[in-house]
GROMACS .gro file of C-alpha atoms in nm:
model
  487
    1UNK     CA    1   2.747  -5.658  -5.284
    2UNK     CA    2   2.397  -5.685  -5.143
    3UNK     CA    3   2.540  -5.712  -4.792
    4UNK     CA    4   2.740  -5.390  -4.840
    5UNK     CA    5   2.435  -5.209  -4.978
    6UNK     CA    6   2.227  -5.333  -4.680
    7UNK     CA    7   2.483  -5.223  -4.422
    8UNK     CA    8   2.510  -4.881  -4.590
    9UNK     CA    9   2.131  -4.835  -4.572
   10UNK     CA   10   2.135  -4.943  -4.208
   11UNK     CA   11   2.400  -4.683  -4.120
   12UNK     CA   12   2.207  -4.411  -4.300
   13UNK     CA   13   1.888  -4.510  -4.116
   14UNK     CA   14   2.061  -4.497  -3.777
   15UNK     CA   15   2.215  -4.159  -3.862
   16UNK     CA   16   1.874  -4.016  -3.960
   17UNK     CA   17   1.716  -4.155  -3.643
   18UNK     CA   18   1.993  -4.001  -3.430
   19UNK     CA   19   1.962  -3.664  -3.604
   20UNK     CA   20   1.583  -3.659  -3.567
   21UNK     CA   21   1.602  -3.750  -3.198
   22UNK     CA   22   1.863  -3.480  -3.131
   23UNK     CA   23   1.658  -3.208  -3.304
   24UNK     CA   24   1.341  -3.307  -3.116
   25UNK     CA   25   1.528  -3.302  -2.782
   26UNK     CA   26   1.670  -2.955  -2.848
   27UNK     CA   27   1.332  -2.816  -2.954
   28UNK     CA   28   1.159  -2.971  -2.654
   29UNK     CA   29   1.414  -2.842  -2.402
   30UNK     CA   30   1.401  -2.484  -2.534
   31UNK     CA   31   1.023  -2.467  -2.549
   32UNK     CA   32   0.969  -2.618  -2.204
   33UNK     CA   33   1.162  -2.437  -1.931
   34UNK     CA   34   1.047  -2.695  -1.679
   35UNK     CA   35   1.187  -2.998  -1.865
   36UNK     CA   36   1.438  -3.055  -1.586
   37UNK     CA   37   1.305  -3.170  -1.252
   38UNK     CA   38   1.374  -2.892  -1.001
   39UNK     CA   39   1.369  -3.145  -0.716
   40UNK     CA   40   1.684  -3.303  -0.854
   41UNK     CA   41   1.874  -2.975  -0.843
   42UNK     CA   42   2.017  -3.024  -0.493
   43UNK     CA   43   2.263  -2.738  -0.527
   44UNK     CA   44   1.987  -2.484  -0.577
   45UNK     CA   45   1.962  -2.222  -0.307
   46UNK     CA   46   1.708  -1.941  -0.287
   47UNK     CA   47   1.610  -1.838  -0.639
   48UNK     CA   48   1.378  -1.552  -0.722
   49UNK     CA   49   1.241  -1.502  -1.071
   50UNK     CA   50   1.087  -1.161  -1.145
   51UNK     CA   51   0.889  -1.130  -1.465
   52UNK     CA   52   1.166  -1.197  -1.720
   53UNK     CA   53   1.429  -1.075  -1.475
   54UNK     CA   54   1.320  -0.714  -1.474
   55UNK     CA   55   1.168  -0.636  -1.137
   56UNK     CA   56   1.318  -0.297  -1.075
   57UNK     CA   57   1.137  -0.115  -1.352
   58UNK     CA   58   0.802  -0.291  -1.348
   59UNK     CA   59   0.496  -0.150  -1.177
   60UNK     CA   60   0.352  -0.245  -0.841
   61UNK     CA   61   0.148  -0.534  -0.971
   62UNK     CA   62   0.461  -0.691  -1.121
   63UNK     CA   63   0.636  -0.693  -0.786
   64UNK     CA   64   0.369  -0.933  -0.665
   65UNK     CA   65   0.069  -1.011  -0.880
   66UNK     CA   66  -0.259  -1.135  -0.743
   67UNK     CA   67  -0.212  -1.480  -0.890
   68UNK     CA   68   0.162  -1.497  -0.837
   69UNK     CA   69   0.237  -1.551  -1.206
   70UNK     CA   70   0.503  -1.280  -1.220
   71UNK     CA   71   0.705  -1.410  -0.933
   72UNK     CA   72   0.815  -1.761  -0.844
   73UNK     CA   73   1.019  -1.851  -0.538
   74UNK     CA   74   1.218  -2.174  -0.525
   75UNK     CA   75   1.344  -2.266  -0.185
   76UNK     CA   76   1.605  -2.527  -0.100
   77UNK     CA   77   1.437  -2.837   0.042
   78UNK     CA   78   1.613  -2.807   0.374
   79UNK     CA   79   1.492  -2.450   0.433
   80UNK     CA   80   1.144  -2.369   0.557
   81UNK     CA   81   1.158  -1.991   0.510
   82UNK     CA   82   1.310  -1.747   0.269
   83UNK     CA   83   1.563  -1.474   0.313
   84UNK     CA   84   1.402  -1.185   0.495
   85UNK     CA   85   1.189  -1.406   0.716
   86UNK     CA   86   0.863  -1.429   0.521
   87UNK     CA   87   0.705  -1.616   0.231
   88UNK     CA   88   0.426  -1.512   0.001
   89UNK     CA   89   0.176  -1.769  -0.118
   90UNK     CA   90   0.062  -1.774  -0.479
   91UNK     CA   91  -0.240  -1.555  -0.395
   92UNK     CA   92  -0.029  -1.287  -0.230
   93UNK     CA   93  -0.103  -1.379   0.133
   94UNK     CA   94   0.180  -1.399   0.383
   95UNK     CA   95   0.278  -1.752   0.489
   96UNK     CA   96   0.508  -1.619   0.757
   97UNK     CA   97   0.482  -1.283   0.935
   98UNK     CA   98   0.661  -0.978   0.807
   99UNK     CA   99   0.940  -0.887   1.048
  100UNK     CA  100   0.935  -0.519   1.141
  101UNK     CA  101   1.192  -0.328   1.342
  102UNK     CA  102   1.030  -0.021   1.500
  103UNK     CA  103   1.239   0.267   1.630
  104UNK     CA  104   1.187   0.360   1.994
  105UNK     CA  105   1.122   0.724   1.914
  106UNK     CA  106   1.058   0.970   2.193
  107UNK     CA  107   0.686   0.979   2.286
  108UNK     CA  108   0.662   1.335   2.150
  109UNK     CA  109   0.656   1.175   1.803
  110UNK     CA  110   0.368   0.937   1.867
  111UNK     CA  111   0.147   0.881   2.173
  112UNK     CA  112   0.267   1.203   2.334
  113UNK     CA  113   0.074   1.383   2.057
  114UNK     CA  114  -0.237   1.220   2.202
  115UNK     CA  115  -0.169   1.362   2.547
  116UNK     CA  116  -0.017   1.043   2.688
  117UNK     CA  117   0.230   1.115   2.972
  118UNK     CA  118   0.507   0.856   3.010
  119UNK     CA  119   0.612   0.747   3.357
  120UNK     CA  120   0.987   0.739   3.421
  121UNK     CA  121   1.172   0.597   3.121
  122UNK     CA  122   0.860   0.473   2.944
  123UNK     CA  123   0.857   0.508   2.565
  124UNK     CA  124   0.535   0.322   2.490
  125UNK     CA  125   0.207   0.294   2.679
  126UNK     CA  126   0.119  -0.045   2.825
  127UNK     CA  127  -0.162  -0.125   2.583
  128UNK     CA  128  -0.264  -0.425   2.794
  129UNK     CA  129  -0.402  -0.188   3.056
  130UNK     CA  130  -0.495   0.131   2.872
  131UNK     CA  131  -0.487   0.251   2.512
  132UNK     CA  132  -0.466   0.627   2.455
  133UNK     CA  133  -0.767   0.722   2.238
  134UNK     CA  134  -0.730   0.883   1.897
  135UNK     CA  135  -0.938   1.197   1.825
  136UNK     CA  136  -1.249   1.147   1.615
  137UNK     CA  137  -1.424   1.342   1.339
  138UNK     CA  138  -1.200   1.438   1.046
  139UNK     CA  139  -0.883   1.363   1.243
  140UNK     CA  140  -0.961   0.991   1.237
  141UNK     CA  141  -0.966   0.956   0.858
  142UNK     CA  142  -0.583   0.971   0.848
  143UNK     CA  143  -0.524   0.759   1.160
  144UNK     CA  144  -0.342   0.465   0.997
  145UNK     CA  145  -0.025   0.558   1.191
  146UNK     CA  146  -0.209   0.483   1.515
  147UNK     CA  147  -0.353   0.146   1.410
  148UNK     CA  148  -0.028   0.013   1.261
  149UNK     CA  149   0.175   0.114   1.567
  150UNK     CA  150  -0.077  -0.050   1.801
  151UNK     CA  151  -0.062  -0.368   1.595
  152UNK     CA  152   0.318  -0.385   1.621
  153UNK     CA  153   0.308  -0.325   1.996
  154UNK     CA  154   0.042  -0.594   2.034
  155UNK     CA  155   0.257  -0.846   1.844
  156UNK     CA  156   0.499  -0.852   2.138
  157UNK     CA  157   0.228  -1.003   2.359
  158UNK     CA  158   0.085  -1.241   2.100
  159UNK     CA  159   0.062  -1.606   2.207
  160UNK     CA  160   0.100  -1.723   1.847
  161UNK     CA  161   0.303  -1.468   1.646
  162UNK     CA  162   0.301  -1.682   1.330
  163UNK     CA  163  -0.072  -1.617   1.287
  164UNK     CA  164  -0.005  -1.244   1.244
  165UNK     CA  165   0.075  -1.056   0.926
  166UNK     CA  166   0.355  -0.857   1.094
  167UNK     CA  167   0.558  -0.889   1.414
  168UNK     CA  168   0.796  -0.655   1.587
  169UNK     CA  169   1.158  -0.769   1.617
  170UNK     CA  170   1.417  -0.612   1.846
  171UNK     CA  171   1.717  -0.668   1.620
  172UNK     CA  172   1.714  -0.458   1.304
  173UNK     CA  173   1.937  -0.710   1.122
  174UNK     CA  174   1.649  -0.960   1.138
  175UNK     CA  175   1.394  -0.718   0.996
  176UNK     CA  176   1.238  -0.704   0.652
  177UNK     CA  177   1.144  -0.338   0.701
  178UNK     CA  178   1.215  -0.053   0.944
  179UNK     CA  179   0.906   0.126   1.078
  180UNK     CA  180   0.918   0.496   1.171
  181UNK     CA  181   0.638   0.558   1.427
  182UNK     CA  182   0.582   0.930   1.373
  183UNK     CA  183   0.214   1.027   1.386
  184UNK     CA  184   0.267   1.279   1.109
  185UNK     CA  185  -0.098   1.333   1.014
  186UNK     CA  186  -0.193   1.406   1.374
  187UNK     CA  187   0.109   1.634   1.405
  188UNK     CA  188  -0.010   1.832   1.103
  189UNK     CA  189  -0.371   1.851   1.220
  190UNK     CA  190  -0.284   1.966   1.571
  191UNK     CA  191   0.047   2.148   1.551
  192UNK     CA  192   0.090   2.306   1.208
  193UNK     CA  193   0.031   2.664   1.325
  194UNK     CA  194   0.323   2.881   1.432
  195UNK     CA  195   0.287   3.002   1.790
  196UNK     CA  196   0.483   3.318   1.865
  197UNK     CA  197   0.759   3.384   1.955
  198UNK     CA  198   0.859   3.059   1.780
  199UNK     CA  199   0.948   3.092   1.413
  200UNK     CA  200   0.855   2.733   1.338
  201UNK     CA  201   0.550   2.529   1.417
  202UNK     CA  202   0.583   2.226   1.641
  203UNK     CA  203   0.502   2.012   1.337
  204UNK     CA  204   0.802   2.153   1.146
  205UNK     CA  205   1.027   2.111   1.448
  206UNK     CA  206   0.931   1.746   1.485
  207UNK     CA  207   1.000   1.682   1.118
  208UNK     CA  208   1.346   1.841   1.144
  209UNK     CA  209   1.427   1.636   1.452
  210UNK     CA  210   1.306   1.320   1.280
  211UNK     CA  211   1.523   1.375   0.972
  212UNK     CA  212   1.829   1.434   1.190
  213UNK     CA  213   1.753   1.125   1.398
  214UNK     CA  214   1.708   0.897   1.096
  215UNK     CA  215   2.020   1.015   0.918
  216UNK     CA  216   2.225   0.930   1.227
  217UNK     CA  217   2.094   0.573   1.251
  218UNK     CA  218   2.306   0.287   1.119
  219UNK     CA  219   1.991   0.129   0.973
  220UNK     CA  220   1.936   0.433   0.752
  221UNK     CA  221   2.302   0.458   0.652
  222UNK     CA  222   2.324   0.090   0.555
  223UNK     CA  223   2.012   0.091   0.337
  224UNK     CA  224   2.007   0.454   0.231
  225UNK     CA  225   1.659   0.461   0.385
  226UNK     CA  226   1.511   0.231   0.120
  227UNK     CA  227   1.376  -0.023   0.370
  228UNK     CA  228   1.221   0.239   0.600
  229UNK     CA  229   0.844   0.291   0.621
  230UNK     CA  230   0.740   0.654   0.672
  231UNK     CA  231   0.376   0.745   0.734
  232UNK     CA  232   0.244   1.056   0.560
  233UNK     CA  233  -0.122   0.980   0.497
  234UNK     CA  234  -0.254   1.335   0.525
  235UNK     CA  235  -0.170   1.510   0.195
  236UNK     CA  236  -0.006   1.799   0.387
  237UNK     CA  237   0.187   1.591   0.638
  238UNK     CA  238   0.568   1.566   0.619
  239UNK     CA  239   0.582   1.868   0.388
  240UNK     CA  240   0.935   1.968   0.490
  241UNK     CA  241   1.075   1.618   0.549
  242UNK     CA  242   0.940   1.436   0.243
  243UNK     CA  243   1.205   1.578   0.010
  244UNK     CA  244   1.480   1.452   0.242
  245UNK     CA  245   1.332   1.112   0.323
  246UNK     CA  246   1.219   1.023  -0.030
  247UNK     CA  247   1.417   0.695  -0.060
  248UNK     CA  248   1.187   0.546   0.208
  249UNK     CA  249   0.858   0.372   0.144
  250UNK     CA  250   0.584   0.628   0.203
  251UNK     CA  251   0.239   0.525   0.323
  252UNK     CA  252   0.009   0.774   0.149
  253UNK     CA  253  -0.353   0.843   0.063
  254UNK     CA  254  -0.259   0.948  -0.293
  255UNK     CA  255   0.022   1.103  -0.498
  256UNK     CA  256  -0.158   1.430  -0.567
  257UNK     CA  257   0.094   1.660  -0.396
  258UNK     CA  258   0.413   1.466  -0.467
  259UNK     CA  259   0.649   1.485  -0.764
  260UNK     CA  260   0.688   1.143  -0.926
  261UNK     CA  261   1.057   1.120  -0.836
  262UNK     CA  262   0.966   1.151  -0.467
  263UNK     CA  263   0.658   0.927  -0.450
  264UNK     CA  264   0.520   0.678  -0.701
  265UNK     CA  265   0.329   0.352  -0.723
  266UNK     CA  266   0.645   0.141  -0.768
  267UNK     CA  267   0.810   0.256  -0.448
  268UNK     CA  268   0.526   0.350  -0.215
  269UNK     CA  269   0.199   0.214  -0.076
  270UNK     CA  270  -0.149   0.365  -0.101
  271UNK     CA  271  -0.350   0.305   0.216
  272UNK     CA  272  -0.724   0.356   0.268
  273UNK     CA  273  -0.881   0.633   0.472
  274UNK     CA  274  -1.067   0.533   0.786
  275UNK     CA  275  -1.431   0.589   0.703
  276UNK     CA  276  -1.612   0.851   0.911
  277UNK     CA  277  -1.975   0.755   0.868
  278UNK     CA  278  -2.126   0.460   1.054
  279UNK     CA  279  -2.099   0.117   0.898
  280UNK     CA  280  -2.426  -0.024   0.767
  281UNK     CA  281  -2.457  -0.321   1.003
  282UNK     CA  282  -2.713  -0.589   0.911
  283UNK     CA  283  -2.789  -0.420   0.580
  284UNK     CA  284  -3.124  -0.557   0.461
  285UNK     CA  285  -3.182  -0.290   0.197
  286UNK     CA  286  -3.215  -0.359  -0.173
  287UNK     CA  287  -3.235  -0.176  -0.505
  288UNK     CA  288  -3.597  -0.072  -0.456
  289UNK     CA  289  -3.570   0.036  -0.091
  290UNK     CA  290  -3.284   0.277  -0.163
  291UNK     CA  291  -3.493   0.565  -0.296
  292UNK     CA  292  -3.214   0.812  -0.386
  293UNK     CA  293  -3.045   0.729  -0.715
  294UNK     CA  294  -2.727   0.934  -0.675
  295UNK     CA  295  -2.583   1.100  -0.363
  296UNK     CA  296  -2.317   1.362  -0.294
  297UNK     CA  297  -2.265   1.577   0.014
  298UNK     CA  298  -1.950   1.778   0.071
  299UNK     CA  299  -1.751   2.082  -0.037
  300UNK     CA  300  -1.851   2.187  -0.386
  301UNK     CA  301  -1.600   2.459  -0.473
  302UNK     CA  302  -1.248   2.313  -0.471
  303UNK     CA  303  -0.914   2.418  -0.611
  304UNK     CA  304  -0.660   2.217  -0.814
  305UNK     CA  305  -0.828   1.916  -0.978
  306UNK     CA  306  -1.168   1.969  -0.814
  307UNK     CA  307  -1.324   2.172  -1.096
  308UNK     CA  308  -1.553   1.879  -1.184
  309UNK     CA  309  -1.744   1.915  -0.856
  310UNK     CA  310  -1.865   2.263  -0.945
  311UNK     CA  311  -1.951   2.163  -1.302
  312UNK     CA  312  -2.144   1.858  -1.183
  313UNK     CA  313  -2.331   2.059  -0.923
  314UNK     CA  314  -2.483   2.281  -1.192
  315UNK     CA  315  -2.557   1.980  -1.413
  316UNK     CA  316  -2.720   1.762  -1.146
  317UNK     CA  317  -2.879   1.994  -0.888
  318UNK     CA  318  -3.222   1.977  -1.056
  319UNK     CA  319  -3.210   1.610  -1.155
  320UNK     CA  320  -3.481   1.383  -1.019
  321UNK     CA  321  -3.371   1.133  -0.748
  322UNK     CA  322  -3.032   1.306  -0.710
  323UNK     CA  323  -2.906   1.456  -0.383
  324UNK     CA  324  -2.616   1.697  -0.451
  325UNK     CA  325  -2.554   1.946  -0.172
  326UNK     CA  326  -2.294   2.123   0.037
  327UNK     CA  327  -2.207   1.951   0.365
  328UNK     CA  328  -1.950   1.942   0.644
  329UNK     CA  329  -1.903   1.781   0.984
  330UNK     CA  330  -2.085   2.070   1.150
  331UNK     CA  331  -2.460   2.061   1.222
  332UNK     CA  332  -2.479   1.680   1.237
  333UNK     CA  333  -2.317   1.656   0.896
  334UNK     CA  334  -2.178   1.305   0.958
  335UNK     CA  335  -2.516   1.169   1.069
  336UNK     CA  336  -2.689   1.328   0.767
  337UNK     CA  337  -2.429   1.182   0.532
  338UNK     CA  338  -2.471   0.838   0.691
  339UNK     CA  339  -2.846   0.844   0.645
  340UNK     CA  340  -2.811   0.972   0.287
  341UNK     CA  341  -2.556   0.711   0.180
  342UNK     CA  342  -2.747   0.427   0.347
  343UNK     CA  343  -3.056   0.516   0.146
  344UNK     CA  344  -2.884   0.573  -0.193
  345UNK     CA  345  -2.803   0.338  -0.477
  346UNK     CA  346  -2.494   0.524  -0.602
  347UNK     CA  347  -2.255   0.763  -0.425
  348UNK     CA  348  -2.033   1.013  -0.606
  349UNK     CA  349  -1.662   1.024  -0.529
  350UNK     CA  350  -1.530   1.329  -0.716
  351UNK     CA  351  -1.172   1.457  -0.710
  352UNK     CA  352  -1.130   1.761  -0.487
  353UNK     CA  353  -0.808   1.932  -0.380
  354UNK     CA  354  -0.645   1.590  -0.416
  355UNK     CA  355  -0.738   1.283  -0.623
  356UNK     CA  356  -0.872   1.089  -0.322
  357UNK     CA  357  -1.100   1.145  -0.024
  358UNK     CA  358  -1.256   0.942   0.254
  359UNK     CA  359  -1.588   0.966   0.069
  360UNK     CA  360  -1.502   0.651  -0.129
  361UNK     CA  361  -1.455   0.452   0.190
  362UNK     CA  362  -1.769   0.601   0.343
  363UNK     CA  363  -1.955   0.471   0.038
  364UNK     CA  364  -1.805   0.125   0.075
  365UNK     CA  365  -1.901   0.117   0.445
  366UNK     CA  366  -2.259   0.208   0.354
  367UNK     CA  367  -2.279  -0.038   0.060
  368UNK     CA  368  -2.358   0.249  -0.175
  369UNK     CA  369  -2.201   0.175  -0.515
  370UNK     CA  370  -1.920   0.432  -0.563
  371UNK     CA  371  -1.910   0.637  -0.881
  372UNK     CA  372  -1.547   0.750  -0.909
  373UNK     CA  373  -1.471   1.064  -1.108
  374UNK     CA  374  -1.101   1.116  -1.045
  375UNK     CA  375  -0.862   1.050  -1.330
  376UNK     CA  376  -0.545   1.053  -1.118
  377UNK     CA  377  -0.668   0.838  -0.829
  378UNK     CA  378  -0.465   0.544  -0.703
  379UNK     CA  379  -0.647   0.283  -0.498
  380UNK     CA  380  -0.541   0.060  -0.206
  381UNK     CA  381  -0.464  -0.307  -0.275
  382UNK     CA  382  -0.541  -0.273  -0.645
  383UNK     CA  383  -0.284  -0.544  -0.720
  384UNK     CA  384  -0.520  -0.796  -0.557
  385UNK     CA  385  -0.857  -0.618  -0.575
  386UNK     CA  386  -1.063  -0.548  -0.888
  387UNK     CA  387  -1.251  -0.227  -0.809
  388UNK     CA  388  -1.452  -0.244  -1.130
  389UNK     CA  389  -1.654  -0.526  -0.971
  390UNK     CA  390  -1.809  -0.284  -0.722
  391UNK     CA  391  -1.733   0.068  -0.851
  392UNK     CA  392  -1.826   0.273  -1.157
  393UNK     CA  393  -1.542   0.473  -1.314
  394UNK     CA  394  -1.615   0.780  -1.526
  395UNK     CA  395  -1.353   1.010  -1.679
  396UNK     CA  396  -1.387   1.370  -1.566
  397UNK     CA  397  -1.402   1.495  -1.926
  398UNK     CA  398  -1.702   1.267  -1.990
  399UNK     CA  399  -1.874   1.332  -1.658
  400UNK     CA  400  -1.912   1.706  -1.726
  401UNK     CA  401  -2.083   1.646  -2.060
  402UNK     CA  402  -2.454   1.720  -2.031
  403UNK     CA  403  -2.652   1.401  -1.979
  404UNK     CA  404  -2.353   1.165  -1.992
  405UNK     CA  405  -2.330   1.076  -1.625
  406UNK     CA  406  -2.702   1.030  -1.565
  407UNK     CA  407  -2.738   0.817  -1.879
  408UNK     CA  408  -2.452   0.599  -1.755
  409UNK     CA  409  -2.606   0.558  -1.409
  410UNK     CA  410  -2.959   0.492  -1.536
  411UNK     CA  411  -2.830   0.227  -1.778
  412UNK     CA  412  -2.724   0.000  -1.490
  413UNK     CA  413  -2.985  -0.266  -1.433
  414UNK     CA  414  -3.121  -0.385  -1.101
  415UNK     CA  415  -2.933  -0.716  -1.143
  416UNK     CA  416  -2.602  -0.538  -1.215
  417UNK     CA  417  -2.645  -0.308  -0.916
  418UNK     CA  418  -2.731  -0.601  -0.688
  419UNK     CA  419  -2.411  -0.784  -0.790
  420UNK     CA  420  -2.203  -0.477  -0.704
  421UNK     CA  421  -2.392  -0.428  -0.377
  422UNK     CA  422  -2.321  -0.789  -0.276
  423UNK     CA  423  -1.954  -0.743  -0.365
  424UNK     CA  424  -1.938  -0.426  -0.152
  425UNK     CA  425  -2.050  -0.624   0.150
  426UNK     CA  426  -1.778  -0.882   0.080
  427UNK     CA  427  -1.491  -0.632   0.049
  428UNK     CA  428  -1.602  -0.396   0.326
  429UNK     CA  429  -1.388  -0.570   0.597
  430UNK     CA  430  -1.073  -0.500   0.393
  431UNK     CA  431  -1.113  -0.129   0.475
  432UNK     CA  432  -1.193  -0.157   0.847
  433UNK     CA  433  -0.939  -0.024   1.100
  434UNK     CA  434  -0.971  -0.174   1.447
  435UNK     CA  435  -0.783  -0.286   1.755
  436UNK     CA  436  -0.712  -0.562   1.802
  437UNK     CA  437  -0.664  -0.614   1.432
  438UNK     CA  438  -0.842  -0.906   1.267
  439UNK     CA  439  -0.758  -1.126   0.971
  440UNK     CA  440  -0.825  -0.951   0.642
  441UNK     CA  441  -0.887  -0.602   0.785
  442UNK     CA  442  -0.721  -0.279   0.673
  443UNK     CA  443  -0.421  -0.317   0.905
  444UNK     CA  444  -0.342  -0.666   0.778
  445UNK     CA  445  -0.395  -0.563   0.415
  446UNK     CA  446  -0.149  -0.275   0.456
  447UNK     CA  447   0.113  -0.514   0.595
  448UNK     CA  448   0.055  -0.735   0.291
  449UNK     CA  449   0.101  -0.440   0.058
  450UNK     CA  450   0.427  -0.354   0.233
  451UNK     CA  451   0.542  -0.716   0.207
  452UNK     CA  452   0.503  -0.694  -0.171
  453UNK     CA  453   0.762  -0.414  -0.172
  454UNK     CA  454   1.029  -0.609   0.015
  455UNK     CA  455   1.184  -0.808  -0.275
  456UNK     CA  456   1.234  -0.492  -0.481
  457UNK     CA  457   1.378  -0.306  -0.182
  458UNK     CA  458   1.624  -0.586  -0.111
  459UNK     CA  459   1.732  -0.593  -0.472
  460UNK     CA  460   1.804  -0.219  -0.472
  461UNK     CA  461   1.998  -0.242  -0.146
  462UNK     CA  462   2.201  -0.539  -0.272
  463UNK     CA  463   2.278  -0.358  -0.599
  464UNK     CA  464   2.405  -0.059  -0.404
  465UNK     CA  465   2.654  -0.287  -0.226
  466UNK     CA  466   2.815  -0.432  -0.538
  467UNK     CA  467   3.145  -0.250  -0.497
  468UNK     CA  468   3.133  -0.121  -0.141
  469UNK     CA  469   3.265  -0.448   0.003
  470UNK     CA  470   3.590  -0.437  -0.189
  471UNK     CA  471   3.655  -0.071  -0.252
  472UNK     CA  472   3.645   0.246  -0.046
  473UNK     CA  473   3.655   0.573  -0.228
  474UNK     CA  474   3.897   0.832  -0.099
  475UNK     CA  475   3.963   1.164  -0.259
  476UNK     CA  476   4.327   1.135  -0.360
  477UNK     CA  477   4.313   1.291  -0.701
  478UNK     CA  478   4.120   1.041  -0.913
  479UNK     CA  479   4.263   0.729  -0.751
  480UNK     CA  480   4.041   0.467  -0.581
  481UNK     CA  481   4.225   0.310  -0.287
  482UNK     CA  482   4.138  -0.045  -0.169
  483UNK     CA  483   4.075  -0.081   0.206
  484UNK     CA  484   4.376  -0.161   0.421
  485UNK     CA  485   4.248  -0.501   0.531
  486UNK     CA  486   4.289  -0.628   0.172
  487UNK     CA  487   4.659  -0.563   0.170
   0.00000   0.00000   0.00000
C-alpha cells in the first residue's frame, strides 16, 4: 500500500515538473524573439524587418533611423551584399555604394544650359580635362543638380568605387535608383521668360520634352517612376512637370509650394542650399568677441508665410545689439552679410515666401547660432542630425509677441552658446558642396538620404507587381483573360 502511494506521488511530481517546464518554455519563447539562434537558420534568405512590418505608412525616420533600431537586415551567410547592391550599417552609413543609373539626356537638359558645346556625338563633358563652371550669386544656392551629376560622372573614373557613396552603372536593371539629370533650377533661373514669337518659355518646353521622354522609357514604365530621382530644388522649378512626375522621388528645398499628395517627407528628400556667404575658415572668435547679439539682413516684406519678418522688424529695429535691416546681393550685399554673420552670436532664419531659405546654411557656414522661426520648415538629414543641438527653434506665434524672442535669446548662457558654436563647427562639412566630393559632405549626405528611400521604393514596386505576372487585363466586358503563354 505504501509502495502504491509512493509511486502515485512520484507520478504527480513528475507531471507537475513537466507542466511547469512547459509553461516556462512557452513564456520564455514568446517574450524573447531572439530565443532561436539565427545562425542555425540555414534556409533563411534576405529578410527585412520594418518597424512591426509597417514600413509603407511610417515617416522618413522609420524608413531608416539614426540608430538602426527600426530596421534590421539579415543576410544569408553566403551572400556579402543585399538585394539592390548596397547595405546600410546600423548608424545609417552606406557599407556599399548606391548604384545609380543616369539617363544620357541631351546636353540641352544639363551642361548645355551652362553654355557647354558638345563635340560630335558627345553627351557629357570630359570632366578630367575641363569642368563647365556653374554661375554664382543667387543661382548657386540651388545648384545641387550640378554637384550630384558631377559626382556620378566622376565615379566612372574612380580607382576604388567601393569607397564612394554612389556609383554610376550602365545597366538600369542593376540600379537601386534612376537619376534624371535635368538642371531644372538653372533652367528656371535662366529660361523662364517667354520670348516672342514663342508661346512657351524654353523652361516649359524642356519640361514638356522631359515628361514625354520619361514616359517612353522602359525604366519608367516598369516602376511607374517610383525609383526615379527628379531634381527640383528651386521652389518654382518643374512647375508644369511636377504634377505629371509626382511618383518619382523629388529632391527639394522644402514642401512649401507642393500639395502633400505630390511631395511629402515619406516619399521625397530635402536637400540643403549651397551657402552664398564665405565660410568662416580658422574661426577663432568666441562669445565675447562677437559683438552683435542677433543678426538679420534680407527682404523684409514677403508674401505667403513671411508675415513674421515684417512683424519682427518693427519689434526689433530699435533693440540694442540687434542688426535687422533690408539687404540683397547688390551693393556688396554678400560681403556685408558675411561680415555681419561672422561677428554675431545668433542669426535669424525667418520664413519668407517659402518655409526655407539659404540663410540657415549661411549661418551654419559662419558659425552663427541659427534662430529658426518657420513652423513648416523641413530640414536636411534630420533622421540622423539633431538640429536642436546647434539651433534655436521659436514658433512664429510666440516670436511676434512683444519681448518673447529677445527674452529667449538673452536667457542663453555663454556656456550654452559655446556648446552650440562648437557643434556648428562639427556639422558644417555636412552642408558643403564641392568637387571632387569628400566623405561626409553635402553630396555624400544626399546620396545617403536617397539610400534610405530605396527599401520603401522597392516594396511599393514589388506590391504593384503582385498580379501583373499572372494576369493581363483586357477589356472584354468584365472578363480578365490570362496571358496566352499560360495556356
